[in-house]
Structure formats: C-alpha cells, structure tokens
Amino acid sequence: MEKQLELIRHHTNHGGAPLGDLLWWELAAASVSRPDLVRLWSQGGLPAELLPEEPTAEKAFKTAARETQVGHPDRLLRIAKEDEQETVFGIVSEKRDGIGGLEYQQEARITLSRQSDSVHSDQPGDSMVQKLIARFEELKTTHTTDDIRRTLTKALDALAAVTLRQMGGVYWVPAPYAKELRQLQAVIEQLGKSKMYLVPITASKEGQAALAQAAKASIEEELAALQMEMQQFLATPPDRASTLMRRLDHFADLRRRASLYQTVLQAQVVGLSENLTAMEGQVRGLLDEKRAKAA
C-alpha cells in the first residue's frame, strides 16, 4: 500500500497551496474497551463529544444475540418479551416435518434483568446460551468495530468532510482541519490493526474544480433533504421542541461548511443563504406555536 500511496501523493501534490486531504480507512480488530477508548481519545486531543455513547447492557445483550445466531440455521433466537423490567430471548428449534410444514419448540430462555444488568437462563448448560452470555459480558464494556466506524464518520462530519463516492469510503477534509484529522488518524491507528490513509491535495486548476464540484453537490443534496423534511414538519409538526431546535443547529452547521468550502475551493451554492433563512423562519414559527399552546 505504501508504494501506491506514494504514487498517488506524487500526482496530487503539485506544490501549491494546500486544499486538504483525501482519506480512506481500514478497520481491523478495532474493538476496544470503553476506558481504553476514552484514554486514547483524550491523549489524542480529540473532543469528548465525538466519543460514541457508552455501551449499555441492553445493546450488549441484543448484539450478543445477533452474533450467537450466526451458524445455527435450525435454532432461532427470538425476542419473547421486552418491558421495563427485562428482555427475554427464546431459543427455538425449527424442524421440517417432511410434508411442507415446520415444527417449532422452545428450548431455552435467556433473560436480561434491567435492574441488575445481568443475564441468566433456565438452561445454563446449553452451548448457545453459554456463548451468548460470554459474549454479553465482553460487550458490556466494549465498543465494537461498528461503533468505531460510526464514530469515525461522526468525527469526519465535524471536520466538514465531503464524501467523494456515492457509497462512501473516500472523503476529502478541507485544509483548515489538517491538524484535527491527523489527531484522529493517530487514535484510529492504535485500534487493533486499523489504518487511516491520508493523501494531501494541493491547489491545481483541475483538482480544485473537481473538489469544488463534489463539495457543491454535497451541500445541494443536504439542502434538498432538509427542504423535504421541512415540508413534512409543516404538514405534521414534530411532538418535541428539541427536534426543531436540533434543526436550527443543523442549519448553522450547513452555513459553516458552505462558508468553508467557498473559502477553500470557491465553491458556492446559489440561493443557499436565502433557503436556510426561510427554513429557519419556519422552524421558529413552529416553536412559537408550541410555546403558545403550552402557555
């Protein structure tokens, strides 16, 4: 990979003003305990608000059940009960009767007590039960690779990243966030055998035009989605005022990123400010209506 990276860098570094970095990553054996991730995050100088939410017993229980199900096509794990006191999974055997029918029989119950965050079963010697409980105990204090992947994309969003592939995976981060991006890289590369690849991009007519087009398309796509959502809000206002308040924060973030892209790339979305101002007015109108009803 290093040879390929050097070749890419050779053709993207033209000695001009820095525009930012292209990046992609590989997460391998990236699971990490919550205390270790918090320590690495703090030592790396990254903001605590970008950390994933702490693992919970409920999430660990359901994740352990999904993982335990793999490789057992004739024994099914199904939620049998879920309330404020407990969540119960049942292990159910599935058999074909030979004439087109299926027969089911419950073989075990596995229960998560929400009060004690503990798991027990009526068949503790069952192999699937033992596997699920063992994995649950691991996951109670562990962030999975999927957690890290979501955290990584959340962090990149905070760094005004632009997705360069429709399916994701390759991003561009503007030059003003070069320091923070490398701090993130240093943390990610301490998780298992994970790697984050960065390719600095410097100003060239072709490169700047391509990045400007991608940044502009990203803003336009997000604006269109917000406008569609706003129409839904006007037709059926959300129950919670906090939902509307978060949209105001989202509008402010979109303005910030659009301003950054215009500064770095001269990428401008026509009508962005006017559309955001109009939607901000609509959100404030809905908030005023909620306050009036509550008074």
PDB file of C-alpha atoms in Angstrom:
ATOM      1  CA  MET A   1       0.000   0.000   0.000  1.00  0.00           C
ATOM      2  CA  GLU A   2       2.868   2.421   0.749  1.00  0.00           C
ATOM      3  CA  LYS A   3       4.069   2.309  -2.878  1.00  0.00           C
ATOM      4  CA  GLN A   4       0.564   3.055  -4.141  1.00  0.00           C
ATOM      5  CA  LEU A   5       0.211   5.911  -1.663  1.00  0.00           C
ATOM      6  CA  GLU A   6       3.493   7.463  -2.734  1.00  0.00           C
ATOM      7  CA  LEU A   7       2.389   7.268  -6.361  1.00  0.00           C
ATOM      8  CA  ILE A   8      -0.933   8.973  -5.548  1.00  0.00           C
ATOM      9  CA  ARG A   9       0.818  11.645  -3.497  1.00  0.00           C
ATOM     10  CA  HIS A  10       3.256  12.294  -6.338  1.00  0.00           C
ATOM     11  CA  HIS A  11       0.394  13.058  -8.713  1.00  0.00           C
ATOM     12  CA  THR A  12      -1.736  15.068  -6.254  1.00  0.00           C
ATOM     13  CA  ASN A  13       0.935  17.211  -4.597  1.00  0.00           C
ATOM     14  CA  HIS A  14       1.759  20.000  -7.016  1.00  0.00           C
ATOM     15  CA  GLY A  15       3.489  22.273  -4.544  1.00  0.00           C
ATOM     16  CA  GLY A  16       0.639  24.769  -4.449  1.00  0.00           C
ATOM     17  CA  ALA A  17      -1.499  25.952  -1.564  1.00  0.00           C
ATOM     18  CA  PRO A  18      -2.957  23.040   0.467  1.00  0.00           C
ATOM     19  CA  LEU A  19      -6.607  22.257  -0.255  1.00  0.00           C
ATOM     20  CA  GLY A  20      -6.970  19.424   2.241  1.00  0.00           C
ATOM     21  CA  ASP A  21      -6.626  15.654   2.378  1.00  0.00           C
ATOM     22  CA  LEU A  22      -8.155  12.678   0.653  1.00  0.00           C
ATOM     23  CA  LEU A  23      -8.676   9.817   3.057  1.00  0.00           C
ATOM     24  CA  TRP A  24      -9.965   6.294   3.443  1.00  0.00           C
ATOM     25  CA  TRP A  25      -9.506   3.679   6.111  1.00  0.00           C
ATOM     26  CA  GLU A  26      -9.412   0.011   7.031  1.00  0.00           C
ATOM     27  CA  LEU A  27     -10.747  -1.057  10.425  1.00  0.00           C
ATOM     28  CA  ALA A  28      -9.314  -4.387  11.591  1.00  0.00           C
ATOM     29  CA  ALA A  29      -9.728  -5.847  15.090  1.00  0.00           C
ATOM     30  CA  ALA A  30     -10.864  -2.365  16.117  1.00  0.00           C
ATOM     31  CA  SER A  31     -12.977  -3.409  19.129  1.00  0.00           C
ATOM     32  CA  VAL A  32     -11.819  -1.575  22.242  1.00  0.00           C
ATOM     33  CA  SER A  33     -12.914  -1.252  25.855  1.00  0.00           C
ATOM     34  CA  ARG A  34     -14.648   1.973  26.842  1.00  0.00           C
ATOM     35  CA  PRO A  35     -11.906   3.020  29.302  1.00  0.00           C
ATOM     36  CA  ASP A  36      -9.174   2.424  26.711  1.00  0.00           C
ATOM     37  CA  LEU A  37     -11.022   4.384  24.023  1.00  0.00           C
ATOM     38  CA  VAL A  38     -11.641   7.323  26.374  1.00  0.00           C
ATOM     39  CA  ARG A  39      -7.941   7.310  27.319  1.00  0.00           C
ATOM     40  CA  LEU A  40      -6.750   7.213  23.691  1.00  0.00           C
ATOM     41  CA  TRP A  41      -9.279   9.876  22.698  1.00  0.00           C
ATOM     42  CA  SER A  42      -8.137  12.206  25.482  1.00  0.00           C
ATOM     43  CA  GLN A  43      -4.433  11.614  24.812  1.00  0.00           C
ATOM     44  CA  GLY A  44      -5.059  12.291  21.118  1.00  0.00           C
ATOM     45  CA  GLY A  45      -6.549  15.701  21.893  1.00  0.00           C
ATOM     46  CA  LEU A  46      -9.949  14.862  20.393  1.00  0.00           C
ATOM     47  CA  PRO A  47     -13.163  16.437  21.772  1.00  0.00           C
ATOM     48  CA  ALA A  48     -15.088  14.206  24.175  1.00  0.00           C
ATOM     49  CA  GLU A  49     -18.420  14.991  22.488  1.00  0.00           C
ATOM     50  CA  LEU A  50     -17.333  12.952  19.459  1.00  0.00           C
ATOM     51  CA  LEU A  51     -16.943   9.771  21.518  1.00  0.00           C
ATOM     52  CA  PRO A  52     -19.601   7.096  20.971  1.00  0.00           C
ATOM     53  CA  GLU A  53     -22.255   6.639  23.619  1.00  0.00           C
ATOM     54  CA  GLU A  54     -21.213   4.331  26.418  1.00  0.00           C
ATOM     55  CA  PRO A  55     -22.007   0.624  25.925  1.00  0.00           C
ATOM     56  CA  THR A  56     -25.226  -0.491  27.627  1.00  0.00           C
ATOM     57  CA  ALA A  57     -26.356  -3.889  28.873  1.00  0.00           C
ATOM     58  CA  GLU A  58     -29.366  -3.820  26.540  1.00  0.00           C
ATOM     59  CA  LYS A  59     -27.274  -3.120  23.446  1.00  0.00           C
ATOM     60  CA  ALA A  60     -24.706  -5.732  24.523  1.00  0.00           C
ATOM     61  CA  PHE A  61     -27.461  -8.327  25.031  1.00  0.00           C
ATOM     62  CA  LYS A  62     -29.031  -7.762  21.611  1.00  0.00           C
ATOM     63  CA  THR A  63     -25.661  -7.638  19.832  1.00  0.00           C
ATOM     64  CA  ALA A  64     -24.592 -10.864  21.556  1.00  0.00           C
ATOM     65  CA  ALA A  65     -27.848 -12.484  20.423  1.00  0.00           C
ATOM     66  CA  ARG A  66     -27.289 -11.454  16.787  1.00  0.00           C
ATOM     67  CA  GLU A  67     -23.745 -12.781  16.826  1.00  0.00           C
ATOM     68  CA  THR A  68     -24.741 -16.029  18.539  1.00  0.00           C
ATOM     69  CA  GLN A  69     -27.436 -16.702  15.941  1.00  0.00           C
ATOM     70  CA  VAL A  70     -24.807 -16.950  13.167  1.00  0.00           C
ATOM     71  CA  GLY A  71     -24.066 -20.563  12.254  1.00  0.00           C
ATOM     72  CA  HIS A  72     -27.250 -22.000  13.794  1.00  0.00           C
ATOM     73  CA  PRO A  73     -29.842 -22.073  10.982  1.00  0.00           C
ATOM     74  CA  ASP A  74     -32.058 -24.614  12.778  1.00  0.00           C
ATOM     75  CA  ARG A  75     -32.028 -22.877  16.174  1.00  0.00           C
ATOM     76  CA  LEU A  76     -33.513 -19.410  16.208  1.00  0.00           C
ATOM     77  CA  LEU A  77     -33.066 -16.613  18.730  1.00  0.00           C
ATOM     78  CA  ARG A  78     -36.262 -14.616  19.055  1.00  0.00           C
ATOM     79  CA  ILE A  79     -37.346 -11.844  21.426  1.00  0.00           C
ATOM     80  CA  ALA A  80     -40.102 -13.288  23.609  1.00  0.00           C
ATOM     81  CA  LYS A  81     -40.560 -10.367  25.999  1.00  0.00           C
ATOM     82  CA  GLU A  82     -39.374  -6.781  26.329  1.00  0.00           C
ATOM     83  CA  ASP A  83     -40.545  -4.382  29.032  1.00  0.00           C
ATOM     84  CA  GLU A  84     -39.124  -2.064  31.693  1.00  0.00           C
ATOM     85  CA  GLN A  85     -38.065  -4.978  33.915  1.00  0.00           C
ATOM     86  CA  GLU A  86     -36.490  -7.433  31.496  1.00  0.00           C
ATOM     87  CA  THR A  87     -35.762  -8.535  27.955  1.00  0.00           C
ATOM     88  CA  VAL A  88     -36.140 -12.227  27.167  1.00  0.00           C
ATOM     89  CA  PHE A  89     -34.772 -14.123  24.188  1.00  0.00           C
ATOM     90  CA  GLY A  90     -36.058 -17.587  23.435  1.00  0.00           C
ATOM     91  CA  ILE A  91     -34.011 -20.282  21.677  1.00  0.00           C
ATOM     92  CA  VAL A  92     -36.390 -22.063  19.348  1.00  0.00           C
ATOM     93  CA  SER A  93     -35.644 -25.182  17.323  1.00  0.00           C
ATOM     94  CA  GLU A  94     -37.065 -25.324  13.803  1.00  0.00           C
ATOM     95  CA  LYS A  95     -37.698 -28.666  12.100  1.00  0.00           C
ATOM     96  CA  ARG A  96     -39.215 -29.577   8.748  1.00  0.00           C
ATOM     97  CA  ASP A  97     -41.911 -32.232   9.000  1.00  0.00           C
ATOM     98  CA  GLY A  98     -41.211 -33.603   5.501  1.00  0.00           C
ATOM     99  CA  ILE A  99     -44.606 -32.706   4.049  1.00  0.00           C
ATOM    100  CA  GLY A 100     -44.165 -28.960   3.705  1.00  0.00           C
ATOM    101  CA  GLY A 101     -44.693 -27.902   7.302  1.00  0.00           C
ATOM    102  CA  LEU A 102     -42.448 -26.571  10.047  1.00  0.00           C
ATOM    103  CA  GLU A 103     -42.376 -27.530  13.709  1.00  0.00           C
ATOM    104  CA  TYR A 104     -41.131 -25.220  16.454  1.00  0.00           C
ATOM    105  CA  GLN A 105     -40.159 -25.938  20.033  1.00  0.00           C
ATOM    106  CA  GLN A 106     -38.730 -23.545  22.602  1.00  0.00           C
ATOM    107  CA  GLU A 107     -35.597 -24.987  24.161  1.00  0.00           C
ATOM    108  CA  ALA A 108     -34.312 -22.214  26.437  1.00  0.00           C
ATOM    109  CA  ARG A 109     -34.966 -18.737  27.803  1.00  0.00           C
ATOM    110  CA  ILE A 110     -32.231 -16.128  28.245  1.00  0.00           C
ATOM    111  CA  THR A 111     -33.190 -13.125  30.348  1.00  0.00           C
ATOM    112  CA  LEU A 112     -31.614  -9.709  30.805  1.00  0.00           C
ATOM    113  CA  SER A 113     -32.606  -8.078  34.081  1.00  0.00           C
ATOM    114  CA  ARG A 114     -32.671  -4.304  33.566  1.00  0.00           C
ATOM    115  CA  GLN A 115     -32.330  -3.624  37.296  1.00  0.00           C
ATOM    116  CA  SER A 116     -29.054  -5.535  37.734  1.00  0.00           C
ATOM    117  CA  ASP A 117     -27.797  -5.506  34.100  1.00  0.00           C
ATOM    118  CA  SER A 118     -27.233  -9.257  34.482  1.00  0.00           C
ATOM    119  CA  VAL A 119     -28.158 -12.215  32.267  1.00  0.00           C
ATOM    120  CA  HIS A 120     -29.368 -15.661  33.315  1.00  0.00           C
ATOM    121  CA  SER A 121     -31.039 -18.650  31.651  1.00  0.00           C
ATOM    122  CA  ASP A 122     -33.243 -21.597  32.550  1.00  0.00           C
ATOM    123  CA  GLN A 123     -30.805 -23.805  30.571  1.00  0.00           C
ATOM    124  CA  PRO A 124     -27.335 -22.630  31.633  1.00  0.00           C
ATOM    125  CA  GLY A 125     -25.629 -25.706  30.154  1.00  0.00           C
ATOM    126  CA  ASP A 126     -26.867 -25.071  26.602  1.00  0.00           C
ATOM    127  CA  SER A 127     -23.991 -24.238  24.223  1.00  0.00           C
ATOM    128  CA  MET A 128     -25.793 -21.307  22.586  1.00  0.00           C
ATOM    129  CA  VAL A 129     -26.753 -19.926  25.989  1.00  0.00           C
ATOM    130  CA  GLN A 130     -23.158 -20.127  27.186  1.00  0.00           C
ATOM    131  CA  LYS A 131     -21.867 -18.458  24.031  1.00  0.00           C
ATOM    132  CA  LEU A 132     -24.403 -15.621  24.262  1.00  0.00           C
ATOM    133  CA  ILE A 133     -23.733 -14.930  27.941  1.00  0.00           C
ATOM    134  CA  ALA A 134     -19.948 -14.967  27.447  1.00  0.00           C
ATOM    135  CA  ARG A 135     -20.214 -12.521  24.557  1.00  0.00           C
ATOM    136  CA  PHE A 136     -22.619 -10.331  26.540  1.00  0.00           C
ATOM    137  CA  GLU A 137     -20.068 -10.000  29.349  1.00  0.00           C
ATOM    138  CA  GLU A 138     -17.441  -8.883  26.817  1.00  0.00           C
ATOM    139  CA  LEU A 139     -19.702  -6.379  25.083  1.00  0.00           C
ATOM    140  CA  LYS A 140     -20.955  -4.685  28.266  1.00  0.00           C
ATOM    141  CA  THR A 141     -17.823  -2.552  28.402  1.00  0.00           C
ATOM    142  CA  THR A 142     -16.609  -2.832  24.790  1.00  0.00           C
ATOM    143  CA  HIS A 143     -17.077  -0.726  21.671  1.00  0.00           C
ATOM    144  CA  THR A 144     -17.377  -2.912  18.575  1.00  0.00           C
ATOM    145  CA  THR A 145     -15.832  -2.205  15.182  1.00  0.00           C
ATOM    146  CA  ASP A 146     -19.244  -0.950  14.035  1.00  0.00           C
ATOM    147  CA  ASP A 147     -19.235   1.540  16.923  1.00  0.00           C
ATOM    148  CA  ILE A 148     -15.820   2.775  15.824  1.00  0.00           C
ATOM    149  CA  ARG A 149     -16.956   3.075  12.194  1.00  0.00           C
ATOM    150  CA  ARG A 150     -19.945   5.213  13.196  1.00  0.00           C
ATOM    151  CA  THR A 151     -17.746   7.308  15.483  1.00  0.00           C
ATOM    152  CA  LEU A 152     -15.268   7.852  12.667  1.00  0.00           C
ATOM    153  CA  THR A 153     -17.916   9.116  10.253  1.00  0.00           C
ATOM    154  CA  LYS A 154     -19.359  11.353  13.005  1.00  0.00           C
ATOM    155  CA  ALA A 155     -15.903  12.829  13.617  1.00  0.00           C
ATOM    156  CA  LEU A 156     -15.351  13.411   9.895  1.00  0.00           C
ATOM    157  CA  ASP A 157     -18.688  15.199   9.681  1.00  0.00           C
ATOM    158  CA  ALA A 158     -17.452  17.544  12.428  1.00  0.00           C
ATOM    159  CA  LEU A 159     -14.372  18.177  10.255  1.00  0.00           C
ATOM    160  CA  ALA A 160     -16.580  19.275   7.319  1.00  0.00           C
ATOM    161  CA  ALA A 161     -15.688  16.175   5.282  1.00  0.00           C
ATOM    162  CA  VAL A 162     -17.138  15.652   1.808  1.00  0.00           C
ATOM    163  CA  THR A 163     -17.976  12.138   0.616  1.00  0.00           C
ATOM    164  CA  LEU A 164     -16.370  11.583  -2.786  1.00  0.00           C
ATOM    165  CA  ARG A 165     -18.067   8.244  -3.531  1.00  0.00           C
ATOM    166  CA  GLN A 166     -21.823   7.737  -3.529  1.00  0.00           C
ATOM    167  CA  MET A 167     -21.415   4.631  -1.357  1.00  0.00           C
ATOM    168  CA  GLY A 168     -18.968   6.369   0.998  1.00  0.00           C
ATOM    169  CA  GLY A 169     -15.491   5.196   1.908  1.00  0.00           C
ATOM    170  CA  VAL A 170     -13.451   8.010   0.328  1.00  0.00           C
ATOM    171  CA  TYR A 171     -13.566  11.529   1.772  1.00  0.00           C
ATOM    172  CA  TRP A 172     -11.998  14.946   1.400  1.00  0.00           C
ATOM    173  CA  VAL A 173     -11.343  17.082   4.507  1.00  0.00           C
ATOM    174  CA  PRO A 174     -10.543  20.791   3.991  1.00  0.00           C
ATOM    175  CA  ALA A 175      -7.070  22.059   4.874  1.00  0.00           C
ATOM    176  CA  PRO A 176      -8.132  24.082   7.967  1.00  0.00           C
ATOM    177  CA  TYR A 177      -8.802  20.741   9.722  1.00  0.00           C
ATOM    178  CA  ALA A 178      -5.460  19.126   8.830  1.00  0.00           C
ATOM    179  CA  LYS A 179      -4.275  19.045  12.458  1.00  0.00           C
ATOM    180  CA  GLU A 180      -7.504  17.543  13.841  1.00  0.00           C
ATOM    181  CA  LEU A 181      -7.583  14.967  11.047  1.00  0.00           C
ATOM    182  CA  ARG A 182      -4.099  13.741  11.901  1.00  0.00           C
ATOM    183  CA  GLN A 183      -5.045  13.552  15.571  1.00  0.00           C
ATOM    184  CA  LEU A 184      -7.965  11.341  14.550  1.00  0.00           C
ATOM    185  CA  GLN A 185      -5.667   9.227  12.372  1.00  0.00           C
ATOM    186  CA  ALA A 186      -3.271   8.685  15.292  1.00  0.00           C
ATOM    187  CA  VAL A 187      -6.088   7.405  17.517  1.00  0.00           C
ATOM    188  CA  ILE A 188      -7.660   5.128  14.897  1.00  0.00           C
ATOM    189  CA  GLU A 189      -4.324   3.523  14.087  1.00  0.00           C
ATOM    190  CA  GLN A 190      -3.950   2.450  17.724  1.00  0.00           C
ATOM    191  CA  LEU A 191      -7.079   0.296  17.457  1.00  0.00           C
ATOM    192  CA  GLY A 192      -6.089  -3.258  16.516  1.00  0.00           C
ATOM    193  CA  LYS A 193      -4.560  -3.309  13.034  1.00  0.00           C
ATOM    194  CA  SER A 194      -6.596  -0.394  11.712  1.00  0.00           C
ATOM    195  CA  LYS A 195      -5.170   2.102   9.223  1.00  0.00           C
ATOM    196  CA  MET A 196      -6.237   5.529   8.002  1.00  0.00           C
ATOM    197  CA  TYR A 197      -4.665   6.669   4.751  1.00  0.00           C
ATOM    198  CA  LEU A 198      -4.216  10.404   4.083  1.00  0.00           C
ATOM    199  CA  VAL A 199      -3.241  11.958   0.777  1.00  0.00           C
ATOM    200  CA  PRO A 200      -2.575  15.737   0.885  1.00  0.00           C
ATOM    201  CA  ILE A 201      -4.074  17.659  -2.036  1.00  0.00           C
ATOM    202  CA  THR A 202      -2.550  20.942  -3.204  1.00  0.00           C
ATOM    203  CA  ALA A 203      -4.052  23.535  -5.483  1.00  0.00           C
ATOM    204  CA  SER A 204      -4.263  22.836  -9.205  1.00  0.00           C
ATOM    205  CA  LYS A 205      -6.907  24.025 -11.622  1.00  0.00           C
ATOM    206  CA  GLU A 206      -8.265  20.531 -12.283  1.00  0.00           C
ATOM    207  CA  GLY A 207      -8.076  19.305  -8.688  1.00  0.00           C
ATOM    208  CA  GLN A 208      -9.724  22.392  -7.255  1.00  0.00           C
ATOM    209  CA  ALA A 209     -12.524  22.239  -9.824  1.00  0.00           C
ATOM    210  CA  ALA A 210     -13.226  18.567  -9.080  1.00  0.00           C
ATOM    211  CA  LEU A 211     -13.287  19.098  -5.311  1.00  0.00           C
ATOM    212  CA  ALA A 212     -15.446  22.207  -5.697  1.00  0.00           C
ATOM    213  CA  GLN A 213     -17.968  20.243  -7.724  1.00  0.00           C
ATOM    214  CA  ALA A 214     -18.074  17.463  -5.123  1.00  0.00           C
ATOM    215  CA  ALA A 215     -18.428  19.925  -2.230  1.00  0.00           C
ATOM    216  CA  LYS A 216     -21.168  21.856  -4.024  1.00  0.00           C
ATOM    217  CA  ALA A 217     -23.077  18.654  -4.785  1.00  0.00           C
ATOM    218  CA  SER A 218     -22.788  17.580  -1.137  1.00  0.00           C
ATOM    219  CA  ILE A 219     -24.279  20.864   0.097  1.00  0.00           C
ATOM    220  CA  GLU A 220     -27.054  20.834  -2.518  1.00  0.00           C
ATOM    221  CA  GLU A 221     -28.025  17.269  -1.641  1.00  0.00           C
ATOM    222  CA  GLU A 222     -28.189  18.062   2.066  1.00  0.00           C
ATOM    223  CA  LEU A 223     -30.174  21.248   1.422  1.00  0.00           C
ATOM    224  CA  ALA A 224     -32.726  19.346  -0.678  1.00  0.00           C
ATOM    225  CA  ALA A 225     -33.141  16.743   2.075  1.00  0.00           C
ATOM    226  CA  LEU A 226     -33.671  19.488   4.676  1.00  0.00           C
ATOM    227  CA  GLN A 227     -36.254  21.221   2.487  1.00  0.00           C
ATOM    228  CA  MET A 228     -38.187  17.966   2.071  1.00  0.00           C
ATOM    229  CA  GLU A 229     -38.055  17.335   5.814  1.00  0.00           C
ATOM    230  CA  MET A 230     -39.212  20.902   6.485  1.00  0.00           C
ATOM    231  CA  GLN A 231     -42.288  20.349   4.330  1.00  0.00           C
ATOM    232  CA  GLN A 232     -43.102  17.274   6.408  1.00  0.00           C
ATOM    233  CA  PHE A 233     -42.667  19.305   9.609  1.00  0.00           C
ATOM    234  CA  LEU A 234     -45.057  21.974   8.319  1.00  0.00           C
ATOM    235  CA  ALA A 235     -47.652  19.335   7.461  1.00  0.00           C
ATOM    236  CA  THR A 236     -47.177  17.385  10.705  1.00  0.00           C
ATOM    237  CA  PRO A 237     -45.152  19.286  13.326  1.00  0.00           C
ATOM    238  CA  PRO A 238     -42.928  17.052  15.482  1.00  0.00           C
ATOM    239  CA  ASP A 239     -44.056  16.457  19.061  1.00  0.00           C
ATOM    240  CA  ARG A 240     -40.777  17.544  20.640  1.00  0.00           C
ATOM    241  CA  ALA A 241     -39.453  21.085  20.508  1.00  0.00           C
ATOM    242  CA  SER A 242     -35.946  19.609  20.810  1.00  0.00           C
ATOM    243  CA  THR A 243     -36.357  18.108  17.316  1.00  0.00           C
ATOM    244  CA  LEU A 244     -36.881  21.603  15.914  1.00  0.00           C
ATOM    245  CA  MET A 245     -34.018  23.064  17.941  1.00  0.00           C
ATOM    246  CA  ARG A 246     -31.664  20.435  16.510  1.00  0.00           C
ATOM    247  CA  ARG A 247     -32.659  21.550  13.025  1.00  0.00           C
ATOM    248  CA  LEU A 248     -31.580  25.109  13.827  1.00  0.00           C
ATOM    249  CA  ASP A 249     -28.190  23.712  14.869  1.00  0.00           C
ATOM    250  CA  HIS A 250     -28.092  21.728  11.620  1.00  0.00           C
ATOM    251  CA  PHE A 251     -28.791  24.860   9.566  1.00  0.00           C
ATOM    252  CA  ALA A 252     -25.968  26.706  11.354  1.00  0.00           C
ATOM    253  CA  ASP A 253     -23.572  23.816  10.684  1.00  0.00           C
ATOM    254  CA  LEU A 254     -24.525  23.781   6.996  1.00  0.00           C
ATOM    255  CA  ARG A 255     -23.813  27.510   6.757  1.00  0.00           C
ATOM    256  CA  ARG A 256     -20.425  26.968   8.400  1.00  0.00           C
ATOM    257  CA  ARG A 257     -19.425  24.199   5.993  1.00  0.00           C
ATOM    258  CA  ALA A 258     -20.667  26.093   2.945  1.00  0.00           C
ATOM    259  CA  SER A 259     -18.611  29.125   4.003  1.00  0.00           C
ATOM    260  CA  LEU A 260     -15.540  26.931   4.468  1.00  0.00           C
ATOM    261  CA  TYR A 261     -15.927  25.292   1.045  1.00  0.00           C
ATOM    262  CA  GLN A 262     -16.334  28.701  -0.566  1.00  0.00           C
ATOM    263  CA  THR A 263     -13.168  29.982   1.133  1.00  0.00           C
ATOM    264  CA  VAL A 264     -11.026  26.955   0.285  1.00  0.00           C
ATOM    265  CA  LEU A 265     -12.461  25.986  -3.107  1.00  0.00           C
ATOM    266  CA  GLN A 266     -14.539  28.946  -4.287  1.00  0.00           C
ATOM    267  CA  ALA A 267     -17.476  26.523  -4.324  1.00  0.00           C
ATOM    268  CA  GLN A 268     -20.707  28.468  -3.952  1.00  0.00           C
ATOM    269  CA  VAL A 269     -24.275  27.144  -3.788  1.00  0.00           C
ATOM    270  CA  VAL A 270     -26.647  29.713  -5.275  1.00  0.00           C
ATOM    271  CA  GLY A 271     -29.588  30.509  -3.017  1.00  0.00           C
ATOM    272  CA  LEU A 272     -28.236  28.603  -0.021  1.00  0.00           C
ATOM    273  CA  SER A 273     -28.391  31.511   2.421  1.00  0.00           C
ATOM    274  CA  GLU A 274     -31.889  32.520   1.328  1.00  0.00           C
ATOM    275  CA  ASN A 275     -33.219  28.956   1.615  1.00  0.00           C
ATOM    276  CA  LEU A 276     -31.678  28.429   5.038  1.00  0.00           C
ATOM    277  CA  THR A 277     -33.051  31.765   6.267  1.00  0.00           C
ATOM    278  CA  ALA A 278     -36.529  30.794   5.080  1.00  0.00           C
ATOM    279  CA  MET A 279     -36.364  27.397   6.806  1.00  0.00           C
ATOM    280  CA  GLU A 280     -35.028  28.978   9.997  1.00  0.00           C
ATOM    281  CA  GLY A 281     -38.059  31.274   9.980  1.00  0.00           C
ATOM    282  CA  GLN A 282     -40.386  28.296   9.524  1.00  0.00           C
ATOM    283  CA  VAL A 283     -38.780  26.414  12.416  1.00  0.00           C
ATOM    284  CA  ARG A 284     -39.010  29.443  14.696  1.00  0.00           C
ATOM    285  CA  GLY A 285     -42.668  29.830  13.719  1.00  0.00           C
ATOM    286  CA  LEU A 286     -43.373  26.216  14.726  1.00  0.00           C
ATOM    287  CA  LEU A 287     -41.533  26.765  18.020  1.00  0.00           C
ATOM    288  CA  ASP A 288     -43.628  29.879  18.709  1.00  0.00           C
ATOM    289  CA  GLU A 289     -46.812  27.875  18.073  1.00  0.00           C
ATOM    290  CA  LYS A 290     -45.680  25.219  20.561  1.00  0.00           C
ATOM    291  CA  ARG A 291     -44.938  27.849  23.200  1.00  0.00           C
ATOM    292  CA  ALA A 292     -48.322  29.477  22.656  1.00  0.00           C
ATOM    293  CA  LYS A 293     -50.132  26.170  23.093  1.00  0.00           C
ATOM    294  CA  ALA A 294     -48.175  25.385  26.233  1.00  0.00           C
ATOM    295  CA  ALA A 295     -48.925  28.812  27.795  1.00  0.00           C
TER     296      ALA A 295
END
